[in-house]
CSV table of C-alpha atoms and ligand atoms in Angstrom, one decimal:
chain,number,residue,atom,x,y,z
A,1,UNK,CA,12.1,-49.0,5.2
A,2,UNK,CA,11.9,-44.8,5.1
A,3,UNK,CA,15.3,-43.1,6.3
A,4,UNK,CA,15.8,-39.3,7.1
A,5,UNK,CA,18.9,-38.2,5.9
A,6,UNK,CA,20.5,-35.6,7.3
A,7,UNK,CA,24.1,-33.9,5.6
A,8,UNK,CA,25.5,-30.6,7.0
A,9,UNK,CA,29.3,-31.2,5.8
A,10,UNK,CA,30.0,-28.5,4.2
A,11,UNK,CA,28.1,-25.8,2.7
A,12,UNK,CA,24.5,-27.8,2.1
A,13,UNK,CA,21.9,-27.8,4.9
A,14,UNK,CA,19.9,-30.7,3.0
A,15,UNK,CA,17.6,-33.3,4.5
A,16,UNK,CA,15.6,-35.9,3.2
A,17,UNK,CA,13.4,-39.3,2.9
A,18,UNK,CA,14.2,-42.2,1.1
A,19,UNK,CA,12.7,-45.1,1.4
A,20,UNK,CA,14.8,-49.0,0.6
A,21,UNK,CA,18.0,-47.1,-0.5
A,22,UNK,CA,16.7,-45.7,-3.8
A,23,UNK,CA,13.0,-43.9,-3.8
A,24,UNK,CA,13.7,-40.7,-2.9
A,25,UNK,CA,10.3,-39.0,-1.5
A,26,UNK,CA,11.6,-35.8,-0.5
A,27,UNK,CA,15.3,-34.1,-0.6
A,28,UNK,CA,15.4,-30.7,0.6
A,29,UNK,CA,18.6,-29.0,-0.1
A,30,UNK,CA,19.0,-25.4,1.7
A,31,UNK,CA,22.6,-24.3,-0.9
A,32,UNK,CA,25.1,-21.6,0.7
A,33,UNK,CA,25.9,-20.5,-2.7
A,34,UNK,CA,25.3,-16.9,-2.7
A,35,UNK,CA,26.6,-16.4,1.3
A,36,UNK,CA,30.0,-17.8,-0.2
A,37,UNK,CA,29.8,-16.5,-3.6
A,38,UNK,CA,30.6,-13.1,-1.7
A,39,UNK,CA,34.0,-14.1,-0.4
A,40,UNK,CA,34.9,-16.4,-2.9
A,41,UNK,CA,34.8,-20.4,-1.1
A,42,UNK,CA,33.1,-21.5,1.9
A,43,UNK,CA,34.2,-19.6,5.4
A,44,UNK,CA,33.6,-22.2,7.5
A,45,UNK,CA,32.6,-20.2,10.8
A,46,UNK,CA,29.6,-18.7,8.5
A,47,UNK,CA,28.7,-22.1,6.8
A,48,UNK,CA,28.4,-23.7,10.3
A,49,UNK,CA,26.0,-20.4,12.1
A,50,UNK,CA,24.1,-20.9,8.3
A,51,UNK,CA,23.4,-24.3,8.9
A,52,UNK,CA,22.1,-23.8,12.4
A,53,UNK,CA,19.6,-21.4,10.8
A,54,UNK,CA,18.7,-23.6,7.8
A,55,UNK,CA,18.6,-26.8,9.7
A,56,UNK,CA,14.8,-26.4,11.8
A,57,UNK,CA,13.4,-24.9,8.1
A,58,UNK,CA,14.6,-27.9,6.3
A,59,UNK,CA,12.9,-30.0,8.6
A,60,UNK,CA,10.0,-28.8,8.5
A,61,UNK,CA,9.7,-30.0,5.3
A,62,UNK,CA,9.7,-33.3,6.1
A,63,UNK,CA,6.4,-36.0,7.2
A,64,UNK,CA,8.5,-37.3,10.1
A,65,UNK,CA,5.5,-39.9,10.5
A,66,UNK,CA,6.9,-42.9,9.2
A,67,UNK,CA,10.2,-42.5,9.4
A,68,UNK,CA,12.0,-46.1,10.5
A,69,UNK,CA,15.8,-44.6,11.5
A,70,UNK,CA,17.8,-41.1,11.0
A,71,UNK,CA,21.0,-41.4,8.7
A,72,UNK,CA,23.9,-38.9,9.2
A,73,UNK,CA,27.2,-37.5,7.7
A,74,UNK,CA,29.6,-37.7,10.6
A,75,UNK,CA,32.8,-36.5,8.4
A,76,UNK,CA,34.3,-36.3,6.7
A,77,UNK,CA,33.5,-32.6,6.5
A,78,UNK,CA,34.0,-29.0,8.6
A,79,UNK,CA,33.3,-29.9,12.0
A,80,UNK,CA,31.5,-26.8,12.9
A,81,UNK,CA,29.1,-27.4,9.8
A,82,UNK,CA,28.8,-31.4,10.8
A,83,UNK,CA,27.7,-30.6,14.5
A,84,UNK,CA,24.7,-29.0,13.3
A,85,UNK,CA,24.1,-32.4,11.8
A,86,UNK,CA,24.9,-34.7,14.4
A,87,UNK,CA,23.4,-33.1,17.2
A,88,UNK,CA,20.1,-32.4,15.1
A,89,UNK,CA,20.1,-36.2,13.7
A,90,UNK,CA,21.2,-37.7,18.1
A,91,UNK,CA,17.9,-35.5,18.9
A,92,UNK,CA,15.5,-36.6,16.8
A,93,UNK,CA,16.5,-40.3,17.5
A,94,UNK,CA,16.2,-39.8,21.0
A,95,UNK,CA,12.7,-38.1,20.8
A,96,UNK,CA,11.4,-40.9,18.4
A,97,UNK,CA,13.0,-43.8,19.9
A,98,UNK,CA,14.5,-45.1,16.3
A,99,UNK,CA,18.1,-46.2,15.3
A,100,UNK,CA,20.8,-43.6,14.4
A,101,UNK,CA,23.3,-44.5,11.8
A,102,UNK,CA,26.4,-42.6,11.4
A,103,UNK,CA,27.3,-42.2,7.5
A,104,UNK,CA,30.9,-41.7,5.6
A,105,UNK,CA,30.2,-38.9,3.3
A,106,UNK,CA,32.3,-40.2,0.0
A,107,UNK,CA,30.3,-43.3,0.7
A,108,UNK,CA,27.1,-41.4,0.7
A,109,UNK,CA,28.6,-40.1,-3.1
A,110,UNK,CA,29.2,-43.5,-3.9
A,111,UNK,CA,25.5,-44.5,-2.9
A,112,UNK,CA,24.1,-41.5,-5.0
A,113,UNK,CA,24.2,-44.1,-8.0
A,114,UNK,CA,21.4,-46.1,-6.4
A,115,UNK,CA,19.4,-43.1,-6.0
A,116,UNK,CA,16.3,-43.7,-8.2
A,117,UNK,CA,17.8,-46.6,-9.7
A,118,UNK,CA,16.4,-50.7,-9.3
A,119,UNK,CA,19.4,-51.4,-6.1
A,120,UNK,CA,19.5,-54.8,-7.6
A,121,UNK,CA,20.8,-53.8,-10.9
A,122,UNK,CA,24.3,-53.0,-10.1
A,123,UNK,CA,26.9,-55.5,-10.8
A,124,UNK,CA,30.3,-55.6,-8.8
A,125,UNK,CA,33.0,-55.2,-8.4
A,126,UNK,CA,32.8,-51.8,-9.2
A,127,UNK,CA,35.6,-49.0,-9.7
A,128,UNK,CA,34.4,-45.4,-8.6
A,129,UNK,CA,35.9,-42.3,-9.5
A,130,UNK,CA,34.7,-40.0,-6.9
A,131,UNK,CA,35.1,-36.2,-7.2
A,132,UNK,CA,34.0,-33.3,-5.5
A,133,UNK,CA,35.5,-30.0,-4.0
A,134,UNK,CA,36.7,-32.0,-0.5
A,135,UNK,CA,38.1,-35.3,-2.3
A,136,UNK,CA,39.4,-37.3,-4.7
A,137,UNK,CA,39.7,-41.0,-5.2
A,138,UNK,CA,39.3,-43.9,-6.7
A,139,UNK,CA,37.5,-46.5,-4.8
A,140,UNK,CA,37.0,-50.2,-6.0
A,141,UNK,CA,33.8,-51.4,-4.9
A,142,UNK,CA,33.8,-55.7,-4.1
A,143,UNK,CA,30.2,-55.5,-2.8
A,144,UNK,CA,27.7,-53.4,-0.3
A,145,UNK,CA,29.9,-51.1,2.1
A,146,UNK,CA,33.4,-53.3,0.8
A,147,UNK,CA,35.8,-50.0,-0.1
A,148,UNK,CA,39.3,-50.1,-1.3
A,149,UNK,CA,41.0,-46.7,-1.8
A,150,UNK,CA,43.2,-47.8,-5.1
A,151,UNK,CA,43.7,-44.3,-5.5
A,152,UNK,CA,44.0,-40.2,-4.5
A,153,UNK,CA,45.4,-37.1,-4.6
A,154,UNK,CA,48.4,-36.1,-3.4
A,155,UNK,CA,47.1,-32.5,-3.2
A,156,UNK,CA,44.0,-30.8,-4.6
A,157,UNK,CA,40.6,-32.2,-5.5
A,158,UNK,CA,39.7,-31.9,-9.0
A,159,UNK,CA,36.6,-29.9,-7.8
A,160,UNK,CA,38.9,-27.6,-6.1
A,161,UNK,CA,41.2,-27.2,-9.0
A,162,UNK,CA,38.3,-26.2,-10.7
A,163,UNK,CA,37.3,-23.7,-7.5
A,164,UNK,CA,40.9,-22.7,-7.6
A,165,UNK,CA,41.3,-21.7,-11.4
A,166,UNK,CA,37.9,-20.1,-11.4
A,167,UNK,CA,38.9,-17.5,-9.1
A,168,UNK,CA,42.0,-16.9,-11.1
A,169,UNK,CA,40.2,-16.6,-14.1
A,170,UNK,CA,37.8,-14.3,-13.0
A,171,UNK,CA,34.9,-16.7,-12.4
A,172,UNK,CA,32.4,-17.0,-9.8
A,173,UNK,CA,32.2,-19.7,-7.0
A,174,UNK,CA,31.8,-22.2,-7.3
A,175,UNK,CA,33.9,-23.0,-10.0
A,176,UNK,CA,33.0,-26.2,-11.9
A,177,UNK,CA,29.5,-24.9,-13.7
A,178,UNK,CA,31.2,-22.1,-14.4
A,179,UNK,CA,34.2,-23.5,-16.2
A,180,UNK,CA,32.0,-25.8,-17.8
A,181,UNK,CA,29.7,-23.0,-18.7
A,182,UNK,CA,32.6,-20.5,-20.1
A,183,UNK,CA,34.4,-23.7,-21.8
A,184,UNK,CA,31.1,-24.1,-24.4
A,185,UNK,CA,32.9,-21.5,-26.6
A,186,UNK,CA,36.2,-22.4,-25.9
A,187,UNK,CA,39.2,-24.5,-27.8
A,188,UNK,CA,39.9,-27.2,-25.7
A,189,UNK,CA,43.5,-27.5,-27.8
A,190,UNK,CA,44.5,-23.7,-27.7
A,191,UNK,CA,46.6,-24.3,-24.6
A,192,UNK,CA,48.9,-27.6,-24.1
A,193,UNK,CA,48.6,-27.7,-20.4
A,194,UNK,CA,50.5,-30.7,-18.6
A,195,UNK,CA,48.9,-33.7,-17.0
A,196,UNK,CA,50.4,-35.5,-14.0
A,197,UNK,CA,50.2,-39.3,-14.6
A,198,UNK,CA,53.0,-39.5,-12.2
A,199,UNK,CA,54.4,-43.2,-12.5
A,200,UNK,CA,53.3,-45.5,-14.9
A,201,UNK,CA,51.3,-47.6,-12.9
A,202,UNK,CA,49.8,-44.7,-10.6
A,203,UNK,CA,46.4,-44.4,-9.6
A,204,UNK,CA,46.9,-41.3,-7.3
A,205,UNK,CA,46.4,-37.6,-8.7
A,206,UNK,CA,47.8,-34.2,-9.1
A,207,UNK,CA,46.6,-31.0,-9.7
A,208,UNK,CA,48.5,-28.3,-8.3
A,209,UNK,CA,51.2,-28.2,-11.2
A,210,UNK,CA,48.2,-27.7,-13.3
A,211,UNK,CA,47.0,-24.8,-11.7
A,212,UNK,CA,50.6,-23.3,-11.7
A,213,UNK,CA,50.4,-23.5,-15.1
A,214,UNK,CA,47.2,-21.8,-16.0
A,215,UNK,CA,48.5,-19.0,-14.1
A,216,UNK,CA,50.9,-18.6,-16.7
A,217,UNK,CA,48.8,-18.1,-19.6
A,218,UNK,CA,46.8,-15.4,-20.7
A,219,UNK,CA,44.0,-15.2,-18.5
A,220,UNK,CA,42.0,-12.8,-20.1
A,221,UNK,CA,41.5,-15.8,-22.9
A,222,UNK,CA,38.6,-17.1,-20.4
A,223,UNK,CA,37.1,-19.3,-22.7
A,224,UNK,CA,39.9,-20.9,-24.4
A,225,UNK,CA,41.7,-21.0,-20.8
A,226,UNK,CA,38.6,-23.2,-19.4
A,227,UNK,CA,38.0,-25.4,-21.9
A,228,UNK,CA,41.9,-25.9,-21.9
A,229,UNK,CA,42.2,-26.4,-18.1
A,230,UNK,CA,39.1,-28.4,-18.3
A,231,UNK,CA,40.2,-31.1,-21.3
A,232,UNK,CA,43.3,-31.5,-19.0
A,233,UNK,CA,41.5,-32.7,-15.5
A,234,UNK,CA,38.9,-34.8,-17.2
A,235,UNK,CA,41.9,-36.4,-19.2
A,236,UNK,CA,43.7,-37.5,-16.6
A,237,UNK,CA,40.4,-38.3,-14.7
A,238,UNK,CA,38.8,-40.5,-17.2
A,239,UNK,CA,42.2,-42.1,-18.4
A,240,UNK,CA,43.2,-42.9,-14.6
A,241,UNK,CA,39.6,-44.8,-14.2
A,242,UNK,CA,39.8,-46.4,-17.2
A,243,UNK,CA,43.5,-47.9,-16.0
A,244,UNK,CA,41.8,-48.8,-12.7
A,245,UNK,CA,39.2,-50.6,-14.4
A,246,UNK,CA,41.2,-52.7,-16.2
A,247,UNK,CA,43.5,-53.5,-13.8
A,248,UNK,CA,40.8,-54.6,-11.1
A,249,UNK,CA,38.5,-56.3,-13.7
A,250,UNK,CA,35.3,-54.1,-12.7
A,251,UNK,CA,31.8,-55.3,-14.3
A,252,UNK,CA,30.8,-51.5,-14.1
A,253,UNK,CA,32.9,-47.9,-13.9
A,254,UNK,CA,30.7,-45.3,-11.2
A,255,UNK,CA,30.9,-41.7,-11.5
A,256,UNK,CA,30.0,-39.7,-8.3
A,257,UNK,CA,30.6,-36.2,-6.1
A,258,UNK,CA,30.4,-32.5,-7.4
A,259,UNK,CA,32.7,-32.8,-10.3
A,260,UNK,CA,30.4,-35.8,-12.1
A,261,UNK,CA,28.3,-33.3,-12.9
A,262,UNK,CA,30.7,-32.3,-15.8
A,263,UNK,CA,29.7,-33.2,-19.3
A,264,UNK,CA,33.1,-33.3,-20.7
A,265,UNK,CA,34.1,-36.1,-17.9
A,266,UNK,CA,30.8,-37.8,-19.0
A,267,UNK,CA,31.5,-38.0,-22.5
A,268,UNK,CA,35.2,-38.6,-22.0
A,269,UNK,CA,34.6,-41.7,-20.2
A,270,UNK,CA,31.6,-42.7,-22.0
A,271,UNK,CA,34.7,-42.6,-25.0
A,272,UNK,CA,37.3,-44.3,-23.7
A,273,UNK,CA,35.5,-47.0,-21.2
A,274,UNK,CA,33.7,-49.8,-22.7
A,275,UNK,CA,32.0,-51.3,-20.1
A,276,UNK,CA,28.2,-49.9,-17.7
A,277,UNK,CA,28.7,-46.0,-16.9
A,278,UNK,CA,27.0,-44.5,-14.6
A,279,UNK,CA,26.3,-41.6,-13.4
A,280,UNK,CA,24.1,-40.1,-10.8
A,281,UNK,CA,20.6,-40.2,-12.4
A,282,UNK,CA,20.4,-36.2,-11.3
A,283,UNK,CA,22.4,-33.3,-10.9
A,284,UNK,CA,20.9,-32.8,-7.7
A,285,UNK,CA,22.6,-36.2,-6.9
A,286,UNK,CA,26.0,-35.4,-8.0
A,287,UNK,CA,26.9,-32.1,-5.2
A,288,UNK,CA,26.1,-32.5,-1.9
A,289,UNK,CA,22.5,-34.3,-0.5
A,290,UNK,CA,20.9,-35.6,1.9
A,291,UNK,CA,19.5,-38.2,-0.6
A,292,UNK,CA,22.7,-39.7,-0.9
A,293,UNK,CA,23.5,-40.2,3.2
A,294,UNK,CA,20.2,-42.0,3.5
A,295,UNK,CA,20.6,-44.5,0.9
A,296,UNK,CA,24.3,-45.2,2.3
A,297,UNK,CA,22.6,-45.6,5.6
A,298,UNK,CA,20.1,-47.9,4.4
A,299,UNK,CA,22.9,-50.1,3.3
A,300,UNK,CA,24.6,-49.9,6.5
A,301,UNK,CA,21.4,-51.0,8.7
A,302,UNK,CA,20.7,-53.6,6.6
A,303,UNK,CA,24.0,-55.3,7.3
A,304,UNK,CA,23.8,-55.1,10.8
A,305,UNK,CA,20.4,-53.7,12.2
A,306,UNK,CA,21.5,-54.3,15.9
A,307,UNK,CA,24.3,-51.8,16.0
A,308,UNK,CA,22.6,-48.2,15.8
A,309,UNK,CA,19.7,-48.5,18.4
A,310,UNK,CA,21.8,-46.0,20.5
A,311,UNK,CA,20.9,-42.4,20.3
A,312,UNK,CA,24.4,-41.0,21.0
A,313,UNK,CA,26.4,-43.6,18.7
A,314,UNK,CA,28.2,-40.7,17.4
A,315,UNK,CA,30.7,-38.1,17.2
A,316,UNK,CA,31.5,-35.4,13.9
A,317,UNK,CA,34.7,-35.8,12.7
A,318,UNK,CA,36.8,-33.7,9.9
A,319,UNK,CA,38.9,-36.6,9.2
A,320,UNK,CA,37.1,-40.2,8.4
A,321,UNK,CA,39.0,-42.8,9.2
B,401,KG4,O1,30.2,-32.9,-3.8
B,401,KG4,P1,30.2,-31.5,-3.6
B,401,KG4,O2,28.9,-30.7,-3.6
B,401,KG4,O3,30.9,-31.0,-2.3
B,401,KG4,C1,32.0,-31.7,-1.7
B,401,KG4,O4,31.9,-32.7,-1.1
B,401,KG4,O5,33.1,-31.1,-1.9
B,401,KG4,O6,31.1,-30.9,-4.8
B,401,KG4,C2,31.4,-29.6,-5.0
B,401,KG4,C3,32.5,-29.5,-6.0
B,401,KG4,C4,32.9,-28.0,-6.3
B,401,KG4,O7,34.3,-28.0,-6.2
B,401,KG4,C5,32.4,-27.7,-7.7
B,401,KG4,O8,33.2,-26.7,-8.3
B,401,KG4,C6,32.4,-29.0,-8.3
B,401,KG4,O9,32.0,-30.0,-7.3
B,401,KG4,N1,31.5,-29.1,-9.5
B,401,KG4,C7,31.8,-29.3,-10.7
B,401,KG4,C8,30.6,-29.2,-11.5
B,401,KG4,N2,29.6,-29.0,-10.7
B,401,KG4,C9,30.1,-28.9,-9.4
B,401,KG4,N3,33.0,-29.4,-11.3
B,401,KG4,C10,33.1,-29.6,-12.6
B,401,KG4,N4,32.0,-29.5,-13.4
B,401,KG4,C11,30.8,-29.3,-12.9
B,401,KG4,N5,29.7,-29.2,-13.8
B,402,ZN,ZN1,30.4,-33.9,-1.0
């Protein structure tokens, strides 16, 4: 079965083909990168007039021949930016007379791991630390499309710490590859920056105390400031899955979103966890995709086939609930 993808949540025009939840044929992603480098984060007024230009050029990359059903981040996201992909994704299933399914976009993270991957091979339950710029949890997987939240922050993403503490520190946007980057010839020890574990048992998150603090130290140390800042999220990150995986007796440990890209989170929980990592099997996989929505939606037709025949079985929404 070949699904279009279609994600427009936030500042990534990106569509895409895959077929049976995991060969990925084509996966177009149009970035904003450079529009928002300029201001600093993602204005969402330009994002969503962006995407309305970017959307009809992304699709015409695409062989629209056999596609079997359209697959679509409804939210969570910036509602201006998910219109674009709604009302593109309602169209095309009208004109084409095939299903519509409407996609969670932290599960579409979660299903990046089956990108290019045997879907057979997974083994659950599974915890998931997902991380990007818009969210932050930690999600125990029973089976296909069973989520728990066990976990979350209580304020900032991790991948919006990192936006956050780049812009202090003189970085560009966005701030994660260039933390990373910077932190290469840093001391990840030159600065004992505090981590929130909040109470003992607590799976939730944290980060604006940490950001206070890096305010406080020299900034001009950029290097030794990012690879400081840095060793203190993926601590807390890697440590908190670790916890959850024990506690939930997961056969595998999932990273996914923006901030798995990290190397330092990689190789933390690589250390510390014992049991199957994985990771996205590319970086392209990790930040926002189109890829991603489509094998989620693949997962979701599959359960039920007979609930997404209607062309208007949708509506964007910031909040997913
Ligand atoms: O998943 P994503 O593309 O968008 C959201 O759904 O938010 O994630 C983007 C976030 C940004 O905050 C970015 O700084 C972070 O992921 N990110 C990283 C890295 N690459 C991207 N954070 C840490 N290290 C990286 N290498
Ligand atoms: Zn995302």
């Amino acid at each position: 079965m070949k699904i279009l993808g279609i994600e427009t949540s936030c500042d990534e025009t990106a569509v895409a083909l895959v077929e049976n939840g995991s060969h990925v044929s084509k996966n177009v992603i149009y970035s904003q990168i450079d529009i928002h480098s300029q201001t600093g984060g993602v204005v969402p007024e330009v994002a969503a007039r962006e995407h309305i230009l970017k959307m009809v050029p992304a699709l015409s990359e695409v062989d629209f021949d056999d596609v079997d059903a359209i697959a679509v981040t409804e939210g969570p996201g910036l509602i201006s930016s998910l219109l674009t992909g709604t009302v593109t994704a309602s169209t095309i299933a009208l004109v084409l007379g095939k299903p519509l399914i409407p996609v969670n976009h932290i599960h579409g993270h979660i299903y990046a791991n089956w990108l290019s991957r045997d879907i057979d091979d997974f083994e659950f339950p599974i915890v998931i630390l997902t991380v990007s710029g818009g969210h932050n949890e930690l999600v125990l997987m029973r089976g296909h499309l069973d989520f728990e939240i066990i976990g979350e922050t209580l304020d900032d993403a991790a991948g919006e710490a990192f936006d956050k503490v780049a812009r202090l520190i003189g970085l560009g946007y966005p701030g994660g590859p260039a933390i990373s980057k910077a932190a290469e010839n840093g001391d990840p020890n030159k600065y004992d920056l505090p981590r929130a574990w909040l109470s003992k048992e607590s799976l939730d998150f944290s980060f604006s105390g940490l950001k206070t603090a890096v305010s406080r130290l020299p900034i001009s140390d950029t290097a030794n400031v990012a690879a400081s800042f840095q060793e203190a999220v993926c601590d807390v990150l890697s440590e908190k899955l670790k916890r959850a995986a024990e506690k939930y007796g997961a056969e595998e440990v999932h990273l996914a979103g923006g901030v798995s890209a990290n190397k330092r989170l990689r190789e933390m929980v690589k250390q510390r966890i014992s049991l199957p990592v994985k990771w996205p099997e590319k970086i392209e996989y990790c930040t926002d995709n189109a890829a991603m929505i489509a094998a989620a939606g693949y997962f979701r037709f599959k359960k039920d086939p007979s609930a997404y025949a209607a062309w208007n079985n949708i509506q964007a929404k910031n909040r997913f609930t």
